[in-house]
Amino acid sequence: MDVTPADRLQKLPPYLFADLRRKMAEARAAGREVITLGIGDPDQPTPDLVVRELVRAIDDQADPCRHRYGVDVPTPEFPRAVADFYRRRFGVGLAEEQIVATMGSKDAIAKLGLAVLNPGDLALAPEPGYPTYNIGHTFASAVTHYMPLLAENRFLPDLEAIPAHVRRLAKVMWLNYPNNPTTAVCDLAFYRRAVAFAREHEILIANDLAYSENTYDGTVAPSILEVEGAADVAIEFFSLSKAFCMTGWRIGCAVGNASAVTALLTVKENIDNGTLRAVQFAGAKALDLAEELTPQINAVYRRRRDLVVEALNGLGWQLEKPKATIYVWATVPERFEGDSGAFATDLLEKTGVVVTPGRGYGEHGEGYFRISLTYPDEVLTKAMGLLAERL
């Protein structure tokens, strides 16, 4: 029997990274060596002190609940560590009802739509932007209105350019700084404008803070919750994935507006069973040691950033070094006339190097491509050499 997929699945564009993996598999099947720079999955190991805490917790004979559902026996140490981290890092105080542990960010981002959007509701998302924002809206049978992120606006959305009828209907607005894929950063002044906008139009801001700890050259990324009164209109998603090289561990948090946090928790309680206690203990250890651990991780990304940007600039690009994230965002070579898909396909077929076409992040990502810095220096060096030969 052929099963007919639900209509909502027909509304989804091909998932960007699934398509990348398919093309890489095809190239390898054809006998070509593939060097992928496409996916932002850290190659550095999770810090030893965090791993040791996992091992301790998972083997703790005194804890009879250590292997049970995380939702049934939650670990109070993790939300306490979240609160301590936010107090130290951002000067933000969080009450217990303002914190929910999540299985990384992606899972919670998709579930937020189910928590706060009804069929036909409208939500705002940046473009180019993380595809999961729209995916969450689609699963909730809501509609996405995209906010263009343009270079001339420093890749910040122009809130005043959002049409009046959209402002009136919008229920949620996604923000993401430091930004994936553009690497842009924002300051508290922008967050203040966003909070005022959300308050005026009764919109919930959903702030994706996944890359706040991956910053360079003295840059310090703020939390939107640093703005006075922001918790009235904002929920923020923080993930340990990129900050602590813990992508596979699936641990993070959502904090801020208590009613939004409660709604998200309700969805989670009905869909997932939480994160393993040992992972929560390890996540708490990572947050407690953040000031010690993240500079070592970022030193590697900063070196790789310099390697890639200097190589590209030597080939004719005029890129500024990103102040944050684990990516480089660059324009497609002129001879491809802004077609990021054609450039990425040509590069893969002719050199075996995989980059992410900007079009995969939405219409306003066209004309760009993204390189991830989550690969060893020698791999990046070899890829830059192959790119030079192709150009």
Coordinates of C-alpha atoms in Angstrom, one line a residue:
M1 CA 0.0 0.0 0.0
D2 CA 1.3 3.5 -0.9
V3 CA 0.7 5.9 1.9
T4 CA -0.3 9.4 0.9
P5 CA 1.8 12.0 2.9
A6 CA -0.1 14.6 4.8
D7 CA -0.8 17.8 2.9
R8 CA 1.5 19.8 5.2
L9 CA 4.5 17.8 3.9
Q10 CA 3.7 19.0 0.4
K11 CA 4.2 22.6 1.6
L12 CA 7.7 22.0 2.8
P13 CA 10.6 22.9 0.5
P14 CA 13.3 20.2 0.3
Y15 CA 15.2 20.3 3.5
L16 CA 18.5 22.0 2.8
F17 CA 20.9 19.7 4.5
A18 CA 19.1 16.5 3.4
D19 CA 19.5 17.7 -0.2
L20 CA 23.2 18.4 0.4
R21 CA 23.7 14.9 1.9
R22 CA 22.0 13.4 -1.1
K23 CA 24.2 15.2 -3.6
M24 CA 27.3 14.2 -1.6
A25 CA 26.2 10.6 -1.6
E26 CA 25.7 10.7 -5.4
A27 CA 29.1 12.2 -5.9
R28 CA 30.8 9.5 -3.7
A29 CA 28.8 6.8 -5.5
A30 CA 30.3 8.1 -8.8
G31 CA 33.8 7.6 -7.3
R32 CA 34.6 11.3 -6.7
E33 CA 36.4 12.5 -3.5
V34 CA 34.1 14.8 -1.6
I35 CA 35.3 17.6 0.7
T36 CA 32.3 19.0 2.5
L37 CA 32.2 22.5 4.0
G38 CA 28.5 22.6 4.1
I39 CA 27.2 21.5 7.5
G40 CA 27.8 23.3 10.8
D41 CA 28.5 20.3 12.9
P42 CA 31.6 20.9 15.1
D43 CA 34.5 18.6 14.5
Q44 CA 36.1 19.5 17.8
P45 CA 35.3 17.0 20.6
T46 CA 33.1 18.0 23.5
P47 CA 35.4 19.3 26.3
D48 CA 36.8 16.5 28.5
L49 CA 35.4 17.9 31.7
V50 CA 31.9 17.8 30.2
V51 CA 32.4 14.2 29.0
R52 CA 33.7 13.1 32.4
E53 CA 30.5 14.5 34.0
L54 CA 28.4 12.5 31.6
V55 CA 30.3 9.3 32.4
R56 CA 30.1 10.0 36.1
A57 CA 26.3 10.6 36.0
I58 CA 25.5 7.7 33.7
D59 CA 27.4 5.3 35.9
D60 CA 26.3 6.7 39.3
Q61 CA 25.0 3.6 41.1
A62 CA 23.6 5.9 43.8
D63 CA 21.1 7.4 41.3
P64 CA 18.5 4.8 40.5
C65 CA 16.8 7.2 38.0
R66 CA 19.9 7.8 35.9
H67 CA 18.6 5.8 32.9
R68 CA 14.9 6.8 33.0
Y69 CA 13.0 9.3 31.0
G70 CA 14.4 12.8 31.5
V71 CA 10.9 14.3 31.8
D72 CA 9.9 11.9 34.6
V73 CA 13.0 12.6 36.7
P74 CA 14.3 16.1 35.6
T75 CA 17.6 17.3 36.8
P76 CA 17.2 20.5 38.8
E77 CA 20.9 21.2 38.4
F78 CA 20.4 22.0 34.7
P79 CA 17.9 24.8 35.0
R80 CA 19.9 26.2 38.0
A81 CA 23.0 26.2 35.7
V82 CA 21.0 28.0 33.0
A83 CA 19.9 30.7 35.5
D84 CA 23.4 31.1 36.8
F85 CA 24.8 31.3 33.3
Y86 CA 22.3 34.0 32.3
R87 CA 23.0 35.9 35.4
R88 CA 26.8 35.8 34.9
R89 CA 26.8 36.2 31.1
F90 CA 24.0 38.6 30.5
G91 CA 23.1 40.1 33.8
V92 CA 19.6 38.6 33.4
G93 CA 17.6 37.0 36.3
L94 CA 15.4 34.1 35.4
A95 CA 12.6 32.6 37.6
E96 CA 12.0 28.9 37.6
E97 CA 8.8 29.3 35.5
Q98 CA 10.9 31.1 32.8
I99 CA 13.1 28.1 32.0
V100 CA 12.5 24.9 30.2
A101 CA 15.1 22.4 29.2
T102 CA 15.0 21.5 25.5
M103 CA 16.5 18.8 23.2
G104 CA 18.8 21.3 21.6
S105 CA 17.3 24.3 19.7
K106 CA 16.0 22.7 16.4
D107 CA 13.4 20.5 18.2
A108 CA 12.1 23.3 20.4
I109 CA 12.0 25.8 17.5
A110 CA 9.8 23.5 15.5
K111 CA 7.6 22.8 18.6
L112 CA 7.1 26.5 19.4
G113 CA 4.7 26.8 16.4
L114 CA 2.6 24.0 17.8
A115 CA 2.6 25.8 21.2
V116 CA 1.5 29.3 20.2
L117 CA 0.2 29.3 16.6
N118 CA -3.2 28.2 15.3
P119 CA -4.0 27.2 11.7
G120 CA -4.0 30.2 9.5
D121 CA -2.0 32.4 11.9
L122 CA 0.8 34.5 10.5
A123 CA 4.4 34.4 11.8
L124 CA 7.5 36.5 10.7
A125 CA 10.8 34.9 9.9
P126 CA 14.1 36.3 8.6
E127 CA 15.3 35.5 5.0
P128 CA 17.9 34.2 4.5
G129 CA 17.4 32.3 7.7
Y130 CA 17.3 28.9 9.4
P131 CA 14.7 26.8 7.6
T132 CA 13.3 25.3 10.8
Y133 CA 11.5 28.6 11.6
N134 CA 9.2 28.1 8.6
I135 CA 9.1 24.3 9.1
G136 CA 7.6 24.9 12.6
H137 CA 5.0 27.3 11.1
T138 CA 4.1 24.8 8.5
F139 CA 3.6 21.9 10.9
A140 CA 1.3 24.3 12.9
S141 CA -0.6 25.1 9.6
A142 CA 0.4 28.7 10.0
V143 CA 1.7 31.0 7.4
T144 CA 5.2 32.6 7.1
H145 CA 5.9 36.2 6.1
Y146 CA 9.6 36.7 5.4
M147 CA 11.6 39.7 6.5
P148 CA 14.4 40.3 4.0
L149 CA 17.9 40.5 5.5
L150 CA 19.9 42.8 3.1
A151 CA 23.6 43.7 3.1
E152 CA 22.8 47.4 3.0
N153 CA 20.9 47.0 6.3
R154 CA 23.8 45.0 7.9
F155 CA 21.5 42.0 7.5
L156 CA 19.1 43.3 10.1
P157 CA 15.3 43.3 9.3
D158 CA 13.7 46.6 8.5
L159 CA 10.9 46.4 11.0
E160 CA 9.2 49.6 9.6
A161 CA 9.1 48.0 6.1
I162 CA 6.8 45.2 7.3
P163 CA 3.4 46.0 5.8
A164 CA 0.7 47.3 8.1
H165 CA -1.6 44.4 7.6
V166 CA 1.2 41.9 8.4
R167 CA 2.0 43.7 11.6
R168 CA -1.6 43.5 12.6
L169 CA -1.9 39.8 11.9
A170 CA 1.5 38.6 13.0
K171 CA 1.7 36.4 16.2
V172 CA 5.4 35.5 16.3
M173 CA 8.6 37.1 15.0
W174 CA 11.8 35.1 14.8
L175 CA 15.2 36.9 15.3
N176 CA 18.6 35.3 15.2
Y177 CA 21.8 37.1 16.1
P178 CA 24.6 36.3 15.7
N179 CA 23.0 35.2 12.5
N180 CA 23.0 32.0 10.5
P181 CA 23.8 32.1 7.6
T182 CA 24.9 35.8 7.2
T183 CA 27.2 35.9 10.3
A184 CA 25.8 39.3 11.1
V185 CA 25.6 40.6 14.7
C186 CA 23.3 43.0 16.4
D187 CA 23.5 45.3 19.4
L188 CA 21.2 46.1 22.3
A189 CA 19.9 49.2 20.4
F190 CA 18.4 46.9 17.7
Y191 CA 16.9 44.6 20.4
R192 CA 15.3 47.6 22.1
R193 CA 13.6 48.6 18.8
A194 CA 12.5 45.0 18.3
V195 CA 11.0 44.8 21.8
A196 CA 9.2 48.2 21.3
F197 CA 7.8 46.9 18.0
A198 CA 6.7 43.6 19.5
R199 CA 5.0 45.4 22.4
E200 CA 3.2 47.8 20.1
H201 CA 1.9 45.1 17.8
E202 CA 1.4 42.4 20.4
I203 CA 3.9 40.0 18.7
L204 CA 5.9 37.3 20.5
I205 CA 9.6 37.6 19.7
A206 CA 11.3 34.2 19.4
N207 CA 15.0 34.9 19.6
D208 CA 17.4 32.2 18.4
L209 CA 20.6 32.7 20.4
A210 CA 22.4 29.5 19.2
Y211 CA 25.7 31.3 18.3
S212 CA 26.0 33.9 21.1
E213 CA 29.1 32.3 22.5
N214 CA 30.9 31.9 19.1
T215 CA 32.3 35.4 18.9
Y216 CA 35.7 36.9 18.0
D217 CA 37.9 39.9 18.2
G218 CA 36.3 41.3 21.4
T219 CA 32.7 41.0 20.1
V220 CA 30.2 40.2 22.9
A221 CA 26.8 39.1 21.7
P222 CA 23.8 40.3 23.8
S223 CA 20.7 38.5 24.9
I224 CA 17.4 40.2 24.0
L225 CA 16.4 39.6 27.6
E226 CA 18.9 42.3 28.6
V227 CA 16.4 44.8 27.4
E228 CA 14.2 46.1 30.2
G229 CA 10.8 44.4 29.9
A230 CA 11.8 42.1 27.1
A231 CA 10.5 39.0 29.0
D232 CA 7.0 40.4 28.6
V233 CA 7.3 39.8 24.8
A234 CA 10.2 37.5 24.1
I235 CA 11.2 33.8 24.5
E236 CA 14.8 33.0 23.8
F237 CA 16.3 29.7 22.6
F238 CA 19.9 28.9 23.8
S239 CA 21.7 25.7 22.7
L240 CA 24.8 24.1 23.9
S241 CA 25.4 22.6 20.5
K242 CA 27.7 25.1 18.9
A243 CA 29.0 26.8 22.1
F244 CA 30.4 23.6 23.6
C245 CA 30.7 21.3 20.6
M246 CA 27.7 19.2 21.8
T247 CA 25.5 18.9 18.7
G248 CA 24.7 15.2 19.1
W249 CA 24.0 15.6 22.8
R250 CA 20.7 17.5 22.2
I251 CA 20.6 19.8 25.1
G252 CA 19.6 23.4 25.4
C253 CA 16.9 25.7 26.9
A254 CA 14.1 28.1 26.2
V255 CA 13.9 31.1 28.6
G256 CA 11.9 34.3 29.0
N257 CA 8.2 34.9 28.6
A258 CA 6.6 32.5 31.2
S259 CA 3.4 31.9 29.3
A260 CA 5.3 31.0 26.1
V261 CA 7.7 28.8 28.1
T262 CA 4.7 27.0 29.7
A263 CA 3.0 26.5 26.3
L264 CA 6.2 25.0 24.9
L265 CA 6.6 22.8 27.9
T266 CA 3.0 21.5 27.4
V267 CA 3.9 20.5 23.8
K268 CA 7.1 18.8 25.0
E269 CA 5.3 16.9 27.7
N270 CA 2.9 15.5 25.1
I271 CA 5.5 14.7 22.4
D272 CA 8.9 14.0 23.9
N273 CA 10.3 12.3 27.0
G274 CA 13.0 14.9 27.8
T275 CA 16.8 14.6 27.8
L276 CA 18.7 11.8 29.6
R277 CA 19.6 12.9 33.1
A278 CA 23.3 12.3 32.5
V279 CA 23.2 14.7 29.5
Q280 CA 21.5 17.3 31.7
F281 CA 24.2 17.0 34.4
A282 CA 26.9 17.3 31.7
G283 CA 25.1 20.3 30.2
A284 CA 25.0 22.0 33.6
K285 CA 28.8 21.4 33.9
A286 CA 29.4 23.0 30.5
L287 CA 27.4 26.1 31.5
D288 CA 29.2 26.3 34.9
L289 CA 32.5 26.2 33.1
A290 CA 31.6 28.4 30.1
E291 CA 34.1 31.1 30.7
E292 CA 36.9 28.5 30.8
L293 CA 35.7 26.3 27.9
T294 CA 34.5 28.6 25.1
P295 CA 37.7 30.6 24.5
Q296 CA 39.6 27.5 23.7
I297 CA 36.9 26.4 21.2
N298 CA 36.6 29.8 19.6
A299 CA 40.4 30.1 19.1
V300 CA 40.2 27.3 16.7
Y301 CA 37.3 28.8 14.8
R302 CA 39.0 32.2 14.7
R303 CA 42.1 30.6 13.1
R304 CA 40.0 28.8 10.5
R305 CA 38.0 32.0 9.8
D306 CA 41.2 33.8 9.1
L307 CA 42.4 31.0 6.8
V308 CA 39.3 30.9 4.7
V309 CA 38.7 34.7 4.5
E310 CA 42.3 35.4 3.6
A311 CA 42.2 32.7 0.9
L312 CA 39.0 34.0 -0.6
N313 CA 40.2 37.6 -0.5
G314 CA 43.4 36.4 -2.3
L315 CA 41.1 35.1 -5.0
G316 CA 39.3 38.4 -5.5
W317 CA 36.6 38.5 -2.8
Q318 CA 36.5 41.5 -0.5
L319 CA 35.2 40.0 2.7
E320 CA 35.3 41.3 6.2
K321 CA 36.2 38.8 8.8
P322 CA 33.0 37.7 10.6
K323 CA 32.7 38.8 14.2
A324 CA 30.7 35.7 15.2
T325 CA 29.2 32.3 14.3
I326 CA 31.1 29.4 12.7
Y327 CA 30.6 30.3 9.1
V328 CA 31.8 32.5 6.3
W329 CA 29.1 34.1 4.0
A330 CA 30.3 35.1 0.6
T331 CA 28.9 36.3 -2.7
V332 CA 28.8 33.8 -5.7
P333 CA 31.5 34.5 -8.4
E334 CA 30.3 36.9 -11.1
R335 CA 30.4 34.3 -13.9
F336 CA 27.6 32.4 -12.2
E337 CA 25.3 35.5 -12.4
G338 CA 24.2 35.1 -8.8
D339 CA 23.0 31.6 -9.2
S340 CA 24.1 29.9 -5.9
G341 CA 22.8 26.5 -6.9
A342 CA 24.7 26.5 -10.2
F343 CA 27.9 27.6 -8.4
A344 CA 27.5 24.9 -5.7
T345 CA 26.8 22.2 -8.2
D346 CA 29.7 23.2 -10.5
L347 CA 32.0 23.2 -7.5
L348 CA 30.9 19.8 -6.4
E349 CA 31.1 18.2 -9.8
K350 CA 34.4 19.8 -10.8
T351 CA 36.3 19.8 -7.5
G352 CA 34.4 17.6 -5.0
V353 CA 34.1 20.6 -2.7
V354 CA 30.7 21.1 -1.1
V355 CA 29.4 24.6 0.0
T356 CA 25.9 25.5 1.0
P357 CA 24.0 27.5 -1.7
G358 CA 22.5 30.7 -0.2
R359 CA 19.2 29.9 -2.1
G360 CA 18.6 27.1 0.4
Y361 CA 18.0 29.7 3.1
G362 CA 15.3 31.5 1.1
E363 CA 15.0 33.8 -1.9
H364 CA 17.0 36.6 -0.3
G365 CA 19.9 34.2 0.2
E366 CA 20.3 33.9 -3.5
G367 CA 23.7 35.2 -4.8
Y368 CA 25.6 33.9 -1.7
F369 CA 27.1 30.7 -0.4
R370 CA 28.1 29.6 3.0
I371 CA 31.2 27.8 4.2
S372 CA 31.3 26.1 7.6
L373 CA 34.4 26.3 9.7
T374 CA 33.7 23.0 11.4
Y375 CA 36.4 21.1 9.5
P376 CA 40.1 20.6 10.1
D377 CA 42.5 23.2 9.0
E378 CA 44.1 20.9 6.4
V379 CA 40.6 20.2 4.9
L380 CA 39.9 23.9 4.6
T381 CA 43.3 24.6 3.1
K382 CA 42.8 21.8 0.5
A383 CA 39.3 23.1 -0.3
M384 CA 40.5 26.6 -0.8
G385 CA 43.3 25.3 -3.2
L386 CA 40.7 23.4 -5.2
L387 CA 38.5 26.5 -5.3
A388 CA 41.4 28.5 -6.6
E389 CA 42.0 26.0 -9.4
R390 CA 38.4 26.1 -10.5
L391 CA 38.3 29.9 -10.6

